[in-house]
PDB file of C-alpha atoms in Angstrom:
ATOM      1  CA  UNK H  23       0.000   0.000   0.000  1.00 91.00           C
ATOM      2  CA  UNK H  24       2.967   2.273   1.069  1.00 92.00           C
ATOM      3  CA  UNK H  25       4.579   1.918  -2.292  1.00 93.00           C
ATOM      4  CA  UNK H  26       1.085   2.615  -4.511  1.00 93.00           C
ATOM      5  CA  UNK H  27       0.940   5.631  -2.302  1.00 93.00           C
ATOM      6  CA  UNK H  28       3.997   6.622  -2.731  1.00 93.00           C
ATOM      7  CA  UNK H  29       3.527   6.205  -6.393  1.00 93.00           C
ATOM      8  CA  UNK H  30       0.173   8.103  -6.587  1.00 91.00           C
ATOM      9  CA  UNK H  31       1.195  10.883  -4.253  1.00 92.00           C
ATOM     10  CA  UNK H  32       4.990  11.240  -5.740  1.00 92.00           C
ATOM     11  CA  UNK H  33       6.632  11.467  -2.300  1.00 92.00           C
ATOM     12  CA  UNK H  34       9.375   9.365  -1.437  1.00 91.00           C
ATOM     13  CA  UNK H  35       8.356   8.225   2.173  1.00 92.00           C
ATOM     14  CA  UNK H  36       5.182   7.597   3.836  1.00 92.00           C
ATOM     15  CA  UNK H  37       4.207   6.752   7.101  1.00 92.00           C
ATOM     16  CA  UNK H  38       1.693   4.168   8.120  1.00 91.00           C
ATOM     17  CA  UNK H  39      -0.416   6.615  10.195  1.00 92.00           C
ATOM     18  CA  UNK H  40       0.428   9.335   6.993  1.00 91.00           C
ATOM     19  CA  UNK H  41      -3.574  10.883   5.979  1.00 88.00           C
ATOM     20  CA  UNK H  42      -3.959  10.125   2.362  1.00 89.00           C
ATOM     21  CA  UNK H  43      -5.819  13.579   1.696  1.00 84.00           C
ATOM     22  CA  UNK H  44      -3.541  15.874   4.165  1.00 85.00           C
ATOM     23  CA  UNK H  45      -0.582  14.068   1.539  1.00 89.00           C
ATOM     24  CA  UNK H  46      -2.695  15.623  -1.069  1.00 87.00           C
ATOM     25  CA  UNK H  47      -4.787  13.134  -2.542  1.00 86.00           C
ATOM     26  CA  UNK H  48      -7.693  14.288  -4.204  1.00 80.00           C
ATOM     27  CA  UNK H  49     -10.989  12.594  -6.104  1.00 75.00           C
ATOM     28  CA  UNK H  50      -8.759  11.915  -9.021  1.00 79.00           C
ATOM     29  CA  UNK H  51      -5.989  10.378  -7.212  1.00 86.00           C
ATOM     30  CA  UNK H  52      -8.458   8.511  -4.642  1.00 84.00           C
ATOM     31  CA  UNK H  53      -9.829   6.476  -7.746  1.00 83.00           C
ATOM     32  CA  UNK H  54      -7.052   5.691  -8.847  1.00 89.00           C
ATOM     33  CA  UNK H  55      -5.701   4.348  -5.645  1.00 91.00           C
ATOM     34  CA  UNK H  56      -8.739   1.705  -5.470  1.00 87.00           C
ATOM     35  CA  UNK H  57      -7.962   0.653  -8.493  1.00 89.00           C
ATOM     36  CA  UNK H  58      -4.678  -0.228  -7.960  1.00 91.00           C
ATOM     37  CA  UNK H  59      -5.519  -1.314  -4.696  1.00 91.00           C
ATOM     38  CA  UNK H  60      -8.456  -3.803  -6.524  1.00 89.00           C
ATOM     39  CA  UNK H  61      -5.884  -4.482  -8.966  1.00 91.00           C
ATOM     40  CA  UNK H  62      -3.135  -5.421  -6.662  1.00 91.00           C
ATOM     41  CA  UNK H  63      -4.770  -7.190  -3.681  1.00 89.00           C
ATOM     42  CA  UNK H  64      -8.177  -8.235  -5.688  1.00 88.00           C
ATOM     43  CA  UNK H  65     -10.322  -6.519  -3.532  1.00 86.00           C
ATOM     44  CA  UNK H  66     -12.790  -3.730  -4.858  1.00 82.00           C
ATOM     45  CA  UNK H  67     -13.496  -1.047  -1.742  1.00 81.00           C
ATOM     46  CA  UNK H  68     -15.359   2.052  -2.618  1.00 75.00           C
ATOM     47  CA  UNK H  69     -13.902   5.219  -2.450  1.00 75.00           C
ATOM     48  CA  UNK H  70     -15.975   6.592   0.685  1.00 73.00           C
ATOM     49  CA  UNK H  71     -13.872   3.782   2.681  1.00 80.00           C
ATOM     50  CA  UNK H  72     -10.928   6.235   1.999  1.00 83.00           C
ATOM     51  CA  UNK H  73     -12.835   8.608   4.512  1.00 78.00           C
ATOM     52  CA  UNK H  74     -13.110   5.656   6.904  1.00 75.00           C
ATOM     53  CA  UNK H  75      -9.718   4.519   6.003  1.00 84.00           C
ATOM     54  CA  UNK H  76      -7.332   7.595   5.376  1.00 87.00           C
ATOM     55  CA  UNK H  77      -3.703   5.799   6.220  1.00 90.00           C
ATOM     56  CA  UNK H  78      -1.963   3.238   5.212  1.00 93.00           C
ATOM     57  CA  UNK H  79      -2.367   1.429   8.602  1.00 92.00           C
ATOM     58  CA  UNK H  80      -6.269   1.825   8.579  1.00 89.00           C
ATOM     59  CA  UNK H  81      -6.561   0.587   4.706  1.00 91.00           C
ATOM     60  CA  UNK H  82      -4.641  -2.577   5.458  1.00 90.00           C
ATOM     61  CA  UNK H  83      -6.504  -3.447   8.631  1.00 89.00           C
ATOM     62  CA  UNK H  84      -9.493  -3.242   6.076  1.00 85.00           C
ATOM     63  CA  UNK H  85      -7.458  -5.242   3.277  1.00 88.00           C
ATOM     64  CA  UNK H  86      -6.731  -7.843   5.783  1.00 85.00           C
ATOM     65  CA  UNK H  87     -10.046  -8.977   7.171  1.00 79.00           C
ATOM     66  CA  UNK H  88     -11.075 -12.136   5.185  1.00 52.00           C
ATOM     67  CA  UNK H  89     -14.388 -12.027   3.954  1.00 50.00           C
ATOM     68  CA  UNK H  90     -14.828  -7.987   3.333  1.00 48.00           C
ATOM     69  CA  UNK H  91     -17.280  -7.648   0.738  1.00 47.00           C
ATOM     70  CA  UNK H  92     -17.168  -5.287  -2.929  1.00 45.00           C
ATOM     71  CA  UNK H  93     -18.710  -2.038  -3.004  1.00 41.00           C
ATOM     72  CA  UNK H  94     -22.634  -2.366  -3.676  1.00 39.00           C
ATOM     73  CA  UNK H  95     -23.174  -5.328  -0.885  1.00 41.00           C
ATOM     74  CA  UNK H  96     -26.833  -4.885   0.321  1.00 43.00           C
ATOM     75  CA  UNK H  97     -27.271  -3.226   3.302  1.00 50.00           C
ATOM     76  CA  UNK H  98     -24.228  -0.992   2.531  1.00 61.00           C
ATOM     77  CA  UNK H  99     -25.333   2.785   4.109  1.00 74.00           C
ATOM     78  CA  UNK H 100     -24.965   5.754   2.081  1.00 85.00           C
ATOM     79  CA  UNK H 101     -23.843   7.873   4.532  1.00 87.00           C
ATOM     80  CA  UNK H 102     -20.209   8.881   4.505  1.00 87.00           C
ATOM     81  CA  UNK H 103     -18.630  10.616   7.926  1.00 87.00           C
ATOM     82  CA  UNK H 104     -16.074  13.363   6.066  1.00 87.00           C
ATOM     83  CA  UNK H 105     -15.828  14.882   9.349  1.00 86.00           C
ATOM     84  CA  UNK H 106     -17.500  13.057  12.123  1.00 86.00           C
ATOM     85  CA  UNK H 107     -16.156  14.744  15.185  1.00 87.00           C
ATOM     86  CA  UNK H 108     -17.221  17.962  17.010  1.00 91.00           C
ATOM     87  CA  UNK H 109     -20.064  18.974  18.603  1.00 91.00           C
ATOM     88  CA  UNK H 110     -22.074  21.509  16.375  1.00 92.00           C
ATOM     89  CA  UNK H 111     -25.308  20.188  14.867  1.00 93.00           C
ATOM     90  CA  UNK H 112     -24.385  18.086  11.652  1.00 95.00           C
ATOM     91  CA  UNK H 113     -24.366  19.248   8.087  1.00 96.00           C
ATOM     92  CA  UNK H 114     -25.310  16.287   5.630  1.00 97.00           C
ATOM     93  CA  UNK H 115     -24.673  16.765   2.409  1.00 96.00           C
ATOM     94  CA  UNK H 116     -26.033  15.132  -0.758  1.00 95.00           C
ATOM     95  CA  UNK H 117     -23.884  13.741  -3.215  1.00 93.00           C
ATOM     96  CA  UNK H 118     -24.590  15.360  -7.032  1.00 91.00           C
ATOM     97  CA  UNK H 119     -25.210  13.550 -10.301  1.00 85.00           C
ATOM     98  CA  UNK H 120     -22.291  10.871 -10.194  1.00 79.00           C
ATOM     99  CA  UNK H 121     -23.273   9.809  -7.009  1.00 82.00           C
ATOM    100  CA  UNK H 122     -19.821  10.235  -5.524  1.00 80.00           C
ATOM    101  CA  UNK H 123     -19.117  12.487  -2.170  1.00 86.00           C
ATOM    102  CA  UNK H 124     -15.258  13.404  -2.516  1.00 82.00           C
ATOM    103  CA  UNK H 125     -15.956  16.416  -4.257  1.00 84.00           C
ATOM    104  CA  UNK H 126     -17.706  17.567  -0.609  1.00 89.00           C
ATOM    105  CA  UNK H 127     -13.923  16.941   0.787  1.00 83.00           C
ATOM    106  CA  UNK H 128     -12.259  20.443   0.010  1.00 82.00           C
ATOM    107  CA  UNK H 129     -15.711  22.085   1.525  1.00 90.00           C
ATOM    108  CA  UNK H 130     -15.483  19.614   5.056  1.00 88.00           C
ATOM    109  CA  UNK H 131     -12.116  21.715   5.548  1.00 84.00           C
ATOM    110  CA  UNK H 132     -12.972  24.513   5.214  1.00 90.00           C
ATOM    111  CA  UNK H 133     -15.676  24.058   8.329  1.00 92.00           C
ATOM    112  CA  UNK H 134     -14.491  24.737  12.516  1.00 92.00           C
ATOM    113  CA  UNK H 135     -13.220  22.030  14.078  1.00 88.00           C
ATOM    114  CA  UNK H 136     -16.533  22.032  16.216  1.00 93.00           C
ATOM    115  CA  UNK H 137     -18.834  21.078  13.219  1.00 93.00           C
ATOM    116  CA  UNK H 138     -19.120  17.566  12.059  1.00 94.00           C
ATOM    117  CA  UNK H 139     -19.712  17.150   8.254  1.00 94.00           C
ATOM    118  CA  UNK H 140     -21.132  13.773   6.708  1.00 94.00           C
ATOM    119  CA  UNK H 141     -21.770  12.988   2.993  1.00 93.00           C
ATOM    120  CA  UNK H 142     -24.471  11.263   1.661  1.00 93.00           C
ATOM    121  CA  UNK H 143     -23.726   8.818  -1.581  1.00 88.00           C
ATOM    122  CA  UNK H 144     -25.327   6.880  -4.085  1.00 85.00           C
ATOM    123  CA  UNK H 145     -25.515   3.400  -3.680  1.00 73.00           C
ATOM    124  CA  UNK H 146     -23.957   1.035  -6.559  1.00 64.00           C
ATOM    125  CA  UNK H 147     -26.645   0.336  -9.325  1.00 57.00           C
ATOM    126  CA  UNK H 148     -26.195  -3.265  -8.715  1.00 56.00           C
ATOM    127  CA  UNK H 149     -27.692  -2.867  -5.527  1.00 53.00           C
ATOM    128  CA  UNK H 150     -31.090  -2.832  -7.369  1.00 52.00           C
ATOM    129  CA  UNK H 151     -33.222  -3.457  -4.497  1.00 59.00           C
ATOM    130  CA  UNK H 152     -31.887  -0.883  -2.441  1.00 60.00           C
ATOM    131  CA  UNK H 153     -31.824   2.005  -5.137  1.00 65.00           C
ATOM    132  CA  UNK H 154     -34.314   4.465  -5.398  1.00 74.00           C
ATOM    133  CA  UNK H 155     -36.584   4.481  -7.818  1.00 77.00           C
ATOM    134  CA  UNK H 156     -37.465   8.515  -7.213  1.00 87.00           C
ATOM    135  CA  UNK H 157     -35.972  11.666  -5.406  1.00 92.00           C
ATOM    136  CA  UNK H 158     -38.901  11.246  -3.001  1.00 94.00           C
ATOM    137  CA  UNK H 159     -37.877   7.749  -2.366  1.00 92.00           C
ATOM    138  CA  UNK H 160     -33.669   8.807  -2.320  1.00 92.00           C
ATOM    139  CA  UNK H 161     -34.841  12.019  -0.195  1.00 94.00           C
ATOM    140  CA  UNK H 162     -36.724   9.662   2.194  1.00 94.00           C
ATOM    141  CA  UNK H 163     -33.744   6.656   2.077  1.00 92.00           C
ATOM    142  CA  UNK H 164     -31.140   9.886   2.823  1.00 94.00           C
ATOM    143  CA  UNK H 165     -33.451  11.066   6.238  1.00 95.00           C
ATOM    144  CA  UNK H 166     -33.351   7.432   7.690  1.00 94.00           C
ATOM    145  CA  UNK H 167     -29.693   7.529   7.658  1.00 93.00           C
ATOM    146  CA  UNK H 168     -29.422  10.756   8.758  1.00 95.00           C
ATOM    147  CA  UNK H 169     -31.635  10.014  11.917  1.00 95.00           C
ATOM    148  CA  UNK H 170     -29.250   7.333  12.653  1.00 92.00           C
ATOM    149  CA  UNK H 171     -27.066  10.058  13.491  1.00 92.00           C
ATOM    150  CA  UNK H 172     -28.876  13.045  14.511  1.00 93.00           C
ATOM    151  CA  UNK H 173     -32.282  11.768  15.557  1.00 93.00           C
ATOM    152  CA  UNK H 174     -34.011  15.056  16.128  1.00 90.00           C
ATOM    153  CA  UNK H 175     -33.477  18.394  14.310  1.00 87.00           C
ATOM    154  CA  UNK H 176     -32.760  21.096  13.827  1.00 91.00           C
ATOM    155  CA  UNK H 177     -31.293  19.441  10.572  1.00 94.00           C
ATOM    156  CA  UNK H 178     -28.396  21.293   8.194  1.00 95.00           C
ATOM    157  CA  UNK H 179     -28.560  19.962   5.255  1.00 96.00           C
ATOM    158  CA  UNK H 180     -27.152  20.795   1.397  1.00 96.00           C
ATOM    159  CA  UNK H 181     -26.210  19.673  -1.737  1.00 95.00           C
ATOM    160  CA  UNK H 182     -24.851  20.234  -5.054  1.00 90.00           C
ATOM    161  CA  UNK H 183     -25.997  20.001  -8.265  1.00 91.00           C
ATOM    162  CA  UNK H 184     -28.545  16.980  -8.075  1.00 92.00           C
ATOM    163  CA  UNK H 185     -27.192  16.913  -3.816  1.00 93.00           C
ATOM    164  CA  UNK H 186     -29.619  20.347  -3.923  1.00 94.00           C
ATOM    165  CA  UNK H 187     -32.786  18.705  -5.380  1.00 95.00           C
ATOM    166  CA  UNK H 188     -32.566  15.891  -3.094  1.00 95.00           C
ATOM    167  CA  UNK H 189     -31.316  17.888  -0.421  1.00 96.00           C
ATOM    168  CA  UNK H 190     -34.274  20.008  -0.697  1.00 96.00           C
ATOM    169  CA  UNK H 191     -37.177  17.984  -0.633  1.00 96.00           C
ATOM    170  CA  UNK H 192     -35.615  16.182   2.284  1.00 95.00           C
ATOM    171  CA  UNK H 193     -36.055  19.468   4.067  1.00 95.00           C
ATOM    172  CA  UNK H 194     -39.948  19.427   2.206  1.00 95.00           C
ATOM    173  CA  UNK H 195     -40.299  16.100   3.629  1.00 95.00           C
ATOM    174  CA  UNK H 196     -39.082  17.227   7.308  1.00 94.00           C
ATOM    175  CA  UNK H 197     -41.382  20.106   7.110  1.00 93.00           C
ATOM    176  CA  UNK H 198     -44.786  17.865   6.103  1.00 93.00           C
ATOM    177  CA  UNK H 199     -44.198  15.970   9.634  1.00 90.00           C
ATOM    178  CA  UNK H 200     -43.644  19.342  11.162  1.00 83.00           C
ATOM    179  CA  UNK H 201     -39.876  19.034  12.090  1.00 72.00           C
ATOM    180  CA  UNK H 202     -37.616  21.848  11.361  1.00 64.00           C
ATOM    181  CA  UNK H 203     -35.153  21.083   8.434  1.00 64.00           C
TER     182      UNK H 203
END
């Protein structure tokens, strides 16, 4: 792993407990690490794992435990923690068109340390059961994960692009039961 880093990143050293995106790794560069990662150790991992999994150290433990399944496995949760720590009242945001959330990375910086900052993504299309079939049905899969983690509003939520449609009539869908969005 230290070596496909080191190849992707261009430095000459990295650390096991070395953050993948403080190295600066980007989207592009995060792709192509699964890649090589699927096509090295013939495991496929999405790319929110990278979130999970930022270092070398935390990416192997996950390499190493036999029977991790591929991207896409039913049951797999949409929500991605960017930014999980602090104690301001979480912003989710929804993932645009592609379905992917590292484009929300550069904005999750940008935030105090006090606000926590989750992602939601698309599922994999394989995962027919699980995929919505409308934004009504996304925006009401998307509020069931974010009650998992903030049960009770007020709720901070945005999007981009497609994130804002869905993103929106979440907060439509909030406001019908009378909850503050």
């Amino acid at each position: 792993l230290a070596e496909i880093w080191q190849d992707l990143l261009g430095r000459e050293r990295i650390g096991s407990h070395d953050n993948f995106f403080e190295l600066g790794g980007h989207s592009l560069l995060a792709v192509l690490l699964m890649a090589r990662i699927e096509k090295r150790f013939g495991k496929t991992l999405s790319l929110a794992t990278l979130f999970a999994a930022p270092t070398v150290e935390s990416l192997a433990a996950l390499l190493s435990q036999s029977g991790s399944q591929p991207a896409g496995r039913k049951g797999r949760s949409s929500l991605v923690a960017i930014k999980p720590q602090g104690d301001g009242v979480p912003f989710f945001c929804v993932h645009p068109i592609g379905g992917n959330v590292l484009c929300y990375l550069d904005l999750a910086r940008h935030f105090t340390p006090e606000q926590p900052f989750y992602a939601l993504q698309a599922l994999e299309p394989e995962d027919e059961e699980a995929y919505p079939a409308s934004i009504e049905e996304m925006a009401a899969r998307y509020l069931r994960e974010v009650r998992r983690i903030q049960p009770a509003g007020p709720y901070r939520l945005g999007g981009w692009s497609m994130g804002g449609l869905v993103a929106f009539e979440m907060a439509r869908q909030l406001a019908s039961e009378g909850k503050s969005p």
